[in-house]
Coordinates of C-alpha atoms in Angstrom, one line a residue:
X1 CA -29.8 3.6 -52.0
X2 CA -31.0 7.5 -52.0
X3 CA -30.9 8.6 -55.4
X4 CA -30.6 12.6 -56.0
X5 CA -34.4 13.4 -56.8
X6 CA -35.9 16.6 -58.8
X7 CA -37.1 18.2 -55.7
X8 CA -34.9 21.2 -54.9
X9 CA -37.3 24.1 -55.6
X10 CA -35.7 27.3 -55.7
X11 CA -37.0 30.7 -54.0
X12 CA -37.5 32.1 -57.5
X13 CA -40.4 29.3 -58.5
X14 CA -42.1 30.1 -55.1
X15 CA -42.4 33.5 -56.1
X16 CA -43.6 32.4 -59.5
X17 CA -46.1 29.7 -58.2
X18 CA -47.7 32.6 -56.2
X19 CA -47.9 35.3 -59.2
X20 CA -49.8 32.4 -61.2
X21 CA -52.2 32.1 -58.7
X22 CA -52.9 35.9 -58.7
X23 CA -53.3 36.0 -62.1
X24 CA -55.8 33.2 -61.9
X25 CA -57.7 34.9 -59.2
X26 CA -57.9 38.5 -61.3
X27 CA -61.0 40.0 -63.0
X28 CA -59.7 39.8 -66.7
X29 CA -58.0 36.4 -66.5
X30 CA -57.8 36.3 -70.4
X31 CA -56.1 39.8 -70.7
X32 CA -53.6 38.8 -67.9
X33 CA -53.2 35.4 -69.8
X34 CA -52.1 37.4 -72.7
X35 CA -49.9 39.9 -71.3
X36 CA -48.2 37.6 -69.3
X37 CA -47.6 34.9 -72.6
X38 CA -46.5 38.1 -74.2
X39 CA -44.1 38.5 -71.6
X40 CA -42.4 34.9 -71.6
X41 CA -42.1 35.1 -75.3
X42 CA -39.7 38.5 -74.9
X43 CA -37.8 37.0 -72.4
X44 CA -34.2 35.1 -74.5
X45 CA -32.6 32.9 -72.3
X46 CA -28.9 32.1 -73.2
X47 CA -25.7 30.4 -72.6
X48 CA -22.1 29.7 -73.0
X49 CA -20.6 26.5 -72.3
X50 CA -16.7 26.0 -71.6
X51 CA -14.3 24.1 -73.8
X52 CA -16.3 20.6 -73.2
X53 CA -19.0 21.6 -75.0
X54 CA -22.6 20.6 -74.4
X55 CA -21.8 17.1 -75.9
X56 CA -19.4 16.2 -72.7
X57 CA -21.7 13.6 -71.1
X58 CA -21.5 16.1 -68.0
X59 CA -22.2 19.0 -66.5
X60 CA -22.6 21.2 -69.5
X61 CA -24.9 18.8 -71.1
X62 CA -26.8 19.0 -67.6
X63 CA -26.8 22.6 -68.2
X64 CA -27.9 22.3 -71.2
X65 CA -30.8 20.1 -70.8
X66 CA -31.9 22.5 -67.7
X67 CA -32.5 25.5 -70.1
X68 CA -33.4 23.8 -72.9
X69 CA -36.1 22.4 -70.5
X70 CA -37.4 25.5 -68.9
X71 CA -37.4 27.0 -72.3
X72 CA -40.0 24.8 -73.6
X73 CA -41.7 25.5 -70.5
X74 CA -41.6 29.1 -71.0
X75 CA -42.6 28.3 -74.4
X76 CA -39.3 30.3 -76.1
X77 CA -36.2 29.6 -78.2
X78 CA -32.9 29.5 -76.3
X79 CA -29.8 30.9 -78.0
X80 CA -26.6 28.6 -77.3
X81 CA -22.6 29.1 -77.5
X82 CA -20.1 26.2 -77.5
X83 CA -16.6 27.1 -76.2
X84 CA -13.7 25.6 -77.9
X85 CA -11.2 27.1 -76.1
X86 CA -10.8 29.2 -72.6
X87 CA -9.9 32.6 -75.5
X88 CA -13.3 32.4 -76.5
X89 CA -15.6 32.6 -73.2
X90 CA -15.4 36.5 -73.6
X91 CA -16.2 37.2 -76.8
X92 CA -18.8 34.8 -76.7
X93 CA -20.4 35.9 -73.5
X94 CA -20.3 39.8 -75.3
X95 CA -21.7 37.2 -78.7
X96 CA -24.6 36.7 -77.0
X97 CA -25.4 40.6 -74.6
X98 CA -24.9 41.7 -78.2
X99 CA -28.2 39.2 -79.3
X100 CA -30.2 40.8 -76.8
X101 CA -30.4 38.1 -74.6
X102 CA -32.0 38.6 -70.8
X103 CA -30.9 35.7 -69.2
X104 CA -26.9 34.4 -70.1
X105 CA -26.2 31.4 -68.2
X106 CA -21.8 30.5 -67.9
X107 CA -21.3 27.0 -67.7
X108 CA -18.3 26.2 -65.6
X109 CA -15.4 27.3 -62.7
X110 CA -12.9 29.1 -65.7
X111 CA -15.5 31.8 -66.8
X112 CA -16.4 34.1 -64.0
X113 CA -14.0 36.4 -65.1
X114 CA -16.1 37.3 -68.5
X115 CA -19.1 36.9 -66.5
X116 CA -18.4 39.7 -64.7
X117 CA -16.9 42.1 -66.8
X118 CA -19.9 41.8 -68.8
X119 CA -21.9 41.6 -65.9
X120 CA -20.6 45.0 -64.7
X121 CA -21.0 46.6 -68.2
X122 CA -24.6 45.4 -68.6
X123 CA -26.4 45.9 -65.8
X124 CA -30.1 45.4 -67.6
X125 CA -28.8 41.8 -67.9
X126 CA -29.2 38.9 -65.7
X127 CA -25.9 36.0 -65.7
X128 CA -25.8 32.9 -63.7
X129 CA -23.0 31.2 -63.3
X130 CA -22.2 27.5 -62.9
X131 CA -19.5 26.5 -59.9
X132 CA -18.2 29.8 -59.8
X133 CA -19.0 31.9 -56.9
X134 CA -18.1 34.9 -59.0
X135 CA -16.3 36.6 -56.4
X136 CA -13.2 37.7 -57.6
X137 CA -11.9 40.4 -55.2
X138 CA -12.5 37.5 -52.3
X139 CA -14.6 39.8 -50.3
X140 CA -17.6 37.4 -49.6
X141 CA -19.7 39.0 -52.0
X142 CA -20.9 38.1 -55.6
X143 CA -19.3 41.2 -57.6
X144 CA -22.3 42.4 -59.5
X145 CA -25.9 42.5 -58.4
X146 CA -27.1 40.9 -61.6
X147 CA -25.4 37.9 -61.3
X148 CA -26.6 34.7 -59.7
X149 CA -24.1 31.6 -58.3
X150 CA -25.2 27.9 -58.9
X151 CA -22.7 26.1 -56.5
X152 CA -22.5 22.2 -55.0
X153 CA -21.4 20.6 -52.3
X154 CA -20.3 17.5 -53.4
X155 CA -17.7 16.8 -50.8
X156 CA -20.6 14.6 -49.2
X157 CA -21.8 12.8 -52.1
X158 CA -17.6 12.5 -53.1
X159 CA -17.4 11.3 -49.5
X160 CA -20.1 8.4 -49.8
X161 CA -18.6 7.4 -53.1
X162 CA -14.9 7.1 -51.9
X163 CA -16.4 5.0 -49.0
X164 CA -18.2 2.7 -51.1
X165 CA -15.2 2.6 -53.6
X166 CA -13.2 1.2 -50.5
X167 CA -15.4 -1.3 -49.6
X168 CA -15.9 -2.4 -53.2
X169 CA -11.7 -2.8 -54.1
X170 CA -10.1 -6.3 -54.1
X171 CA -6.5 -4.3 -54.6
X172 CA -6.9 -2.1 -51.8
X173 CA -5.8 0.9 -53.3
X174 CA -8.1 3.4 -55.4
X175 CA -7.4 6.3 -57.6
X176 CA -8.5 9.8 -58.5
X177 CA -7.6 12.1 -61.3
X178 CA -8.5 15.8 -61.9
X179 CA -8.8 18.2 -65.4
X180 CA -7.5 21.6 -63.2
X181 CA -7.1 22.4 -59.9
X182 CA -9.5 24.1 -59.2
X183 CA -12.1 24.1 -56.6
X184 CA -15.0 22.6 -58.6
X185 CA -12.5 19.3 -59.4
X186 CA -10.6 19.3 -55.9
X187 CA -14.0 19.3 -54.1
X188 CA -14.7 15.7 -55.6
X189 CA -11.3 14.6 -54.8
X190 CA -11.5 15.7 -50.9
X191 CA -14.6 13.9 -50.2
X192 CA -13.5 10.9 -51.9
X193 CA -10.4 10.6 -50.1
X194 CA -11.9 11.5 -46.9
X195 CA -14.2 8.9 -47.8
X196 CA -11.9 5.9 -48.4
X197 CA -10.1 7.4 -44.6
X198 CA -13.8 6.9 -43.4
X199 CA -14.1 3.5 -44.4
X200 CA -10.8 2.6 -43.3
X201 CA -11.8 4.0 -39.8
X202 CA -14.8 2.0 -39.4
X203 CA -13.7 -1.4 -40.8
X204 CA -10.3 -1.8 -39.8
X205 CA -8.7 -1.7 -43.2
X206 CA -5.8 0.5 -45.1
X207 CA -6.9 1.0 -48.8
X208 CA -4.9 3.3 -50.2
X209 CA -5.6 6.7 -52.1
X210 CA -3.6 7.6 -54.7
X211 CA -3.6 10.6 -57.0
X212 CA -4.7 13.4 -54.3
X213 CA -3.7 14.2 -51.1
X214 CA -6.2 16.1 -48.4
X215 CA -3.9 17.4 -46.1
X216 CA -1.3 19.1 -48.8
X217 CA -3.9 19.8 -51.0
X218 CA -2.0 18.3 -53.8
X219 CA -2.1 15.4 -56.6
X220 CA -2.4 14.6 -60.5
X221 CA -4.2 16.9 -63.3
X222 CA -4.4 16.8 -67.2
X223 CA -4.5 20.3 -67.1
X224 CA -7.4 20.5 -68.8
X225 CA -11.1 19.0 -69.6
X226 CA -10.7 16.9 -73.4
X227 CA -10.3 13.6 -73.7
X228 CA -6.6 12.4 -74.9
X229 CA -3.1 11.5 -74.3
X230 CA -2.7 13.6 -71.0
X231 CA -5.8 11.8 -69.6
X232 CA -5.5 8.3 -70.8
X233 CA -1.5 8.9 -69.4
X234 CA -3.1 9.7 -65.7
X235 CA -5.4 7.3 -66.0
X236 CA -3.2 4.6 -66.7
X237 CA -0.8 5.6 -64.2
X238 CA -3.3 5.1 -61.6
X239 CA -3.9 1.5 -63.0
X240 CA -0.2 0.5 -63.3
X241 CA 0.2 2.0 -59.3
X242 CA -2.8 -1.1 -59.0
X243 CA -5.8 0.7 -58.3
X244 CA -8.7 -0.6 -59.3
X245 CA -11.3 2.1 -58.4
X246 CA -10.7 5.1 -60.7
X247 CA -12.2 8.4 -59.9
X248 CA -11.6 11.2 -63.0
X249 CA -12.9 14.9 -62.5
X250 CA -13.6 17.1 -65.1
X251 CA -16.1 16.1 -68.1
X252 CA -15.1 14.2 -70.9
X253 CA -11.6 13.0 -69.5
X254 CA -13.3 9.8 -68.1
X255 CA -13.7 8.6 -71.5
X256 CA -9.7 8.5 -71.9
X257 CA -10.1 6.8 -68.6
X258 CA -12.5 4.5 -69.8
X259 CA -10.2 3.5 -72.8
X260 CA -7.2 2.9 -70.7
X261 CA -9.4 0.3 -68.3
X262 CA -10.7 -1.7 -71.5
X263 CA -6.8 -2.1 -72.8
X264 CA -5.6 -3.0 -69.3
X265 CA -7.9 -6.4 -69.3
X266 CA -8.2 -5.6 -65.8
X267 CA -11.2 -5.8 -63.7
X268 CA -11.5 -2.2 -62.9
X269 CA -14.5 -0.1 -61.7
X270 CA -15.0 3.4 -62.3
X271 CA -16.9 6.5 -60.4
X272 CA -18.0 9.4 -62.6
X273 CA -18.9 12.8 -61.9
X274 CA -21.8 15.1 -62.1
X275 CA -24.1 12.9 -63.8
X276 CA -25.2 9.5 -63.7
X277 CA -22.7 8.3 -66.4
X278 CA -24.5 4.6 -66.5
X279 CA -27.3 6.6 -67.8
X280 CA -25.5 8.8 -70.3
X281 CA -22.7 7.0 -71.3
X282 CA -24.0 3.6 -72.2
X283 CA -21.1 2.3 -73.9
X284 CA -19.4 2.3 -70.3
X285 CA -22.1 1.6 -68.1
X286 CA -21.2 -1.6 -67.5
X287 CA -17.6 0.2 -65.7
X288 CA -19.6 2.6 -63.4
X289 CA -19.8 1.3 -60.1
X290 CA -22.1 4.6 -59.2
X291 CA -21.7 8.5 -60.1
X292 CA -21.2 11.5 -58.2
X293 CA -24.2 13.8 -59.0
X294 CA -24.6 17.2 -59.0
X295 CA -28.5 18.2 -60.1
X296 CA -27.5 21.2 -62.5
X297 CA -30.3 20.2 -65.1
X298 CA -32.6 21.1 -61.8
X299 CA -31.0 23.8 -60.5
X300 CA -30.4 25.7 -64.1
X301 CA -34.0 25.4 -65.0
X302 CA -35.2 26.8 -62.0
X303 CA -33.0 29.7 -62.3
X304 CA -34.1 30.3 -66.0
X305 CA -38.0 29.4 -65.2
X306 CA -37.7 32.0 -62.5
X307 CA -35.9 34.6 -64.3
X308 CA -38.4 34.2 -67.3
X309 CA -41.6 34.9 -64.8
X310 CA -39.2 38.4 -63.6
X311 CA -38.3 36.8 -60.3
X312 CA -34.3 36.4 -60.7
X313 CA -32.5 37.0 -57.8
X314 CA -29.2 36.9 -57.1
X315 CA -29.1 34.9 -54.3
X316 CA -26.8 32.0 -54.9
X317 CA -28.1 28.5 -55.0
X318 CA -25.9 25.8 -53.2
X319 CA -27.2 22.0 -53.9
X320 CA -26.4 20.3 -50.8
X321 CA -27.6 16.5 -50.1
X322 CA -30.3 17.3 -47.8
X323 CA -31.8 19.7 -50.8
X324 CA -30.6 16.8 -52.9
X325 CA -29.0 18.9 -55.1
X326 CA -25.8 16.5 -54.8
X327 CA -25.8 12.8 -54.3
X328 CA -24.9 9.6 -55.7
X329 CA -26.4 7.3 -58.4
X330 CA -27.3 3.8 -58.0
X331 CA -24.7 1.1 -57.8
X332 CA -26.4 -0.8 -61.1
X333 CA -24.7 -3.4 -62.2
X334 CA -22.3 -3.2 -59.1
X335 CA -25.1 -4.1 -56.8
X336 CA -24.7 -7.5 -56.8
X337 CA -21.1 -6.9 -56.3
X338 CA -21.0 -4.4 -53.4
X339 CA -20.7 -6.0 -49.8
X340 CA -24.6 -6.6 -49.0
X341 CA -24.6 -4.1 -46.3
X342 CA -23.4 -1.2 -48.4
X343 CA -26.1 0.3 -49.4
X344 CA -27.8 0.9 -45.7
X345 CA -24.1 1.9 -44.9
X346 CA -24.3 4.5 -47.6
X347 CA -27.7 5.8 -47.1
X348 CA -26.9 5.7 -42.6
X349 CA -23.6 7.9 -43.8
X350 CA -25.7 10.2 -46.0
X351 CA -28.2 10.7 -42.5
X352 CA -25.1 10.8 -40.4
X353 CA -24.2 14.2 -42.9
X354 CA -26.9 15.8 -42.6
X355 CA -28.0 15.7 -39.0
X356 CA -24.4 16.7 -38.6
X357 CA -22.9 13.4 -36.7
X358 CA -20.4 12.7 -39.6
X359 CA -18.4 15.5 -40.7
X360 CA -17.3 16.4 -44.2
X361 CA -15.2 19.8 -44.8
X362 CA -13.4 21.0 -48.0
X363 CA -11.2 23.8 -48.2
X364 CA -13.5 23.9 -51.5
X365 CA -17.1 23.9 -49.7
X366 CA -18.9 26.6 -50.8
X367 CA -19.8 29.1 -48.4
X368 CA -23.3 29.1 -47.2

């Protein structure tokens, strides 16, 4: 299978990469040693997560990782924020302009509105934003200059999954959960639906979706991103409607999920989201027939390593699977229990995508 791989280089590092290579090549190479350390170690990368914290075993823990990573690169100390609830993502954005930081990354969909108000009032700053296009007037354009959009398309990858979750159900029917509806979940949900359709298609079989609907753009939420009652209760819906495939969206809720599969005694498989959860969440792994990735940790470190060497731009980044900046994990311990010919069926879909045979829309694509 094609695993997601660290190579998505942004423009920014380019640019970097070239400026090292001057500064090799100049007269005084000490002195521009020197200034340029001196420069790195002014520069105070930051960020805010949103109420899952950097603990969730998803994508703020990617985020996390990315700038603690490019930090030690830069060779400075990150300042960090958790998020308990959605009332504090302004006055923790303002928390940290107020520590002088350079760099404030916003981890998550629900906090481009205190991006860019704070964006707007401090211009001498630099934001980027994770899954939010930060476009809130819906003209097509980012609404300040000094802030940079870290998107995915993981309709694909959500498409590949749902197809191989199809092929891999004994009940015929698979499910699908969300936190909010909001693009960054729904996306997930499209392409795995569209996925299980695709499969049905091409093998002459009827497993049935439940939990989201494509076409009325409508299906079951917690309303929110903790783990609990609201999630375990979705989750266990889906099991008692006999799926045996679940797919939840929106960080730690799959570990309600997870708990509702171990008390059903059932043999049921789950898909996770953003990152590899076999790899993070060992306690599960043995539930996860693959993951739906999304390469923040990459993307976020670029942006940071960039922005650290002065060469943020506020172009936004959209991981797509032929940047592999989406994709889908391994099938692990499901690889013996896949149909043999499912992963060359996965990795012929994944070409069919991206030389533009096989056709995966979202109404929550971002725009590129």
């Amino acid at each position: 299978m094609t695993i997601s791989t660290r190579k998505t280089v942004l423009a920014g590092l380019a640019m970097f990469g070239t400026v090292a290579m001057l500064a090799a090549c100049a007269q005084a190479p000490a002195a521009t040693d020197d200034t340029n350390a001196a420069a790195a170690n002014d520069f105070l990368p930051c960020m805010v997560s949103d109420e899952g914290g950097f603990d969730d075993q998803s994508f703020n823990q990617l985020g996390f990782e990315g700038l603690n990573e490019a930090a030690a690169d830069l060779g400075v100390t990150p300042k960090t924020v958790e998020s308990a609830a959605e009332t504090d993502y302004q006055s923790n954005v303002q928390n940290l302009v107020d520590q002088g930081c350079n760099l404030i990354v916003t981890v998550g969909f629900n906090l481009a509105a205190a991006t860019v108000e704070s964006a707007l009032a401090n211009p001498e700053v630099n934001y980027a934003i994770i899954d939010n296009d930060a476009d809130l007037d819906f003209d097509g354009k980012v609404d300040a200059p000094n802030i940079k959009p870290i998107l995915f398309d993981t309709a694909p990858a959500g498409f590949m999954a749902g197809y191989a979750a199809a092929g891999y159900s004994k009940t015929a029917v698979v499910g699908t959960y969300g936190g909010l509806q909001i693009p960054p979940v729904t996306i997930f949900m499209d392409g795995f639906a569209d996925g299980v359709a695709y499969y049905n298609e091409k093998n002459d079989t009827a497993v049935q979706t439940i939990g989201w609907d494509v076409a009325s753009q409508t299906g079951s939420f917690t309303g929110g991103f903790a783990a609990g009652v609201d999630s375990l209760a979705k989750a266990q819906g889906l099991i008692d409607q006999n799926a045996d495939v679940l797919l939840p969206v929106g960080g730690p809720i799959f570990l309600s999920a997870i708990e509702a599969i171990k008390s059903s005694g059932k043999d049921i498989a789950m898909i996770g989201v953003d990152a590899d959860l076999f790899e993070t969440n060992p306690a599960g792994s043995s539930l996860f027939l693959t993951s739906i990735l999304k390469d923040i940790k990459l993307a976020v470190s670029d942006v940071v390593t960039a922005s650290g060497s002065g060469t943020f731009d506020a172009n936004a980044y959209v991981g797509t699977l032929e940047n592999d900046g989406v994709g889908i994990a391994p099938f692990h311990d499901f690889e013996s229990k896949v149909p043999a010919t499912m992963t060359d069926d996965v990795d012929a879909i994944k070409a069919g995508i991206i030389d533009g045979s096989i056709t995966v829309e979202s109404p929550a694509s971002p725009k590129q």
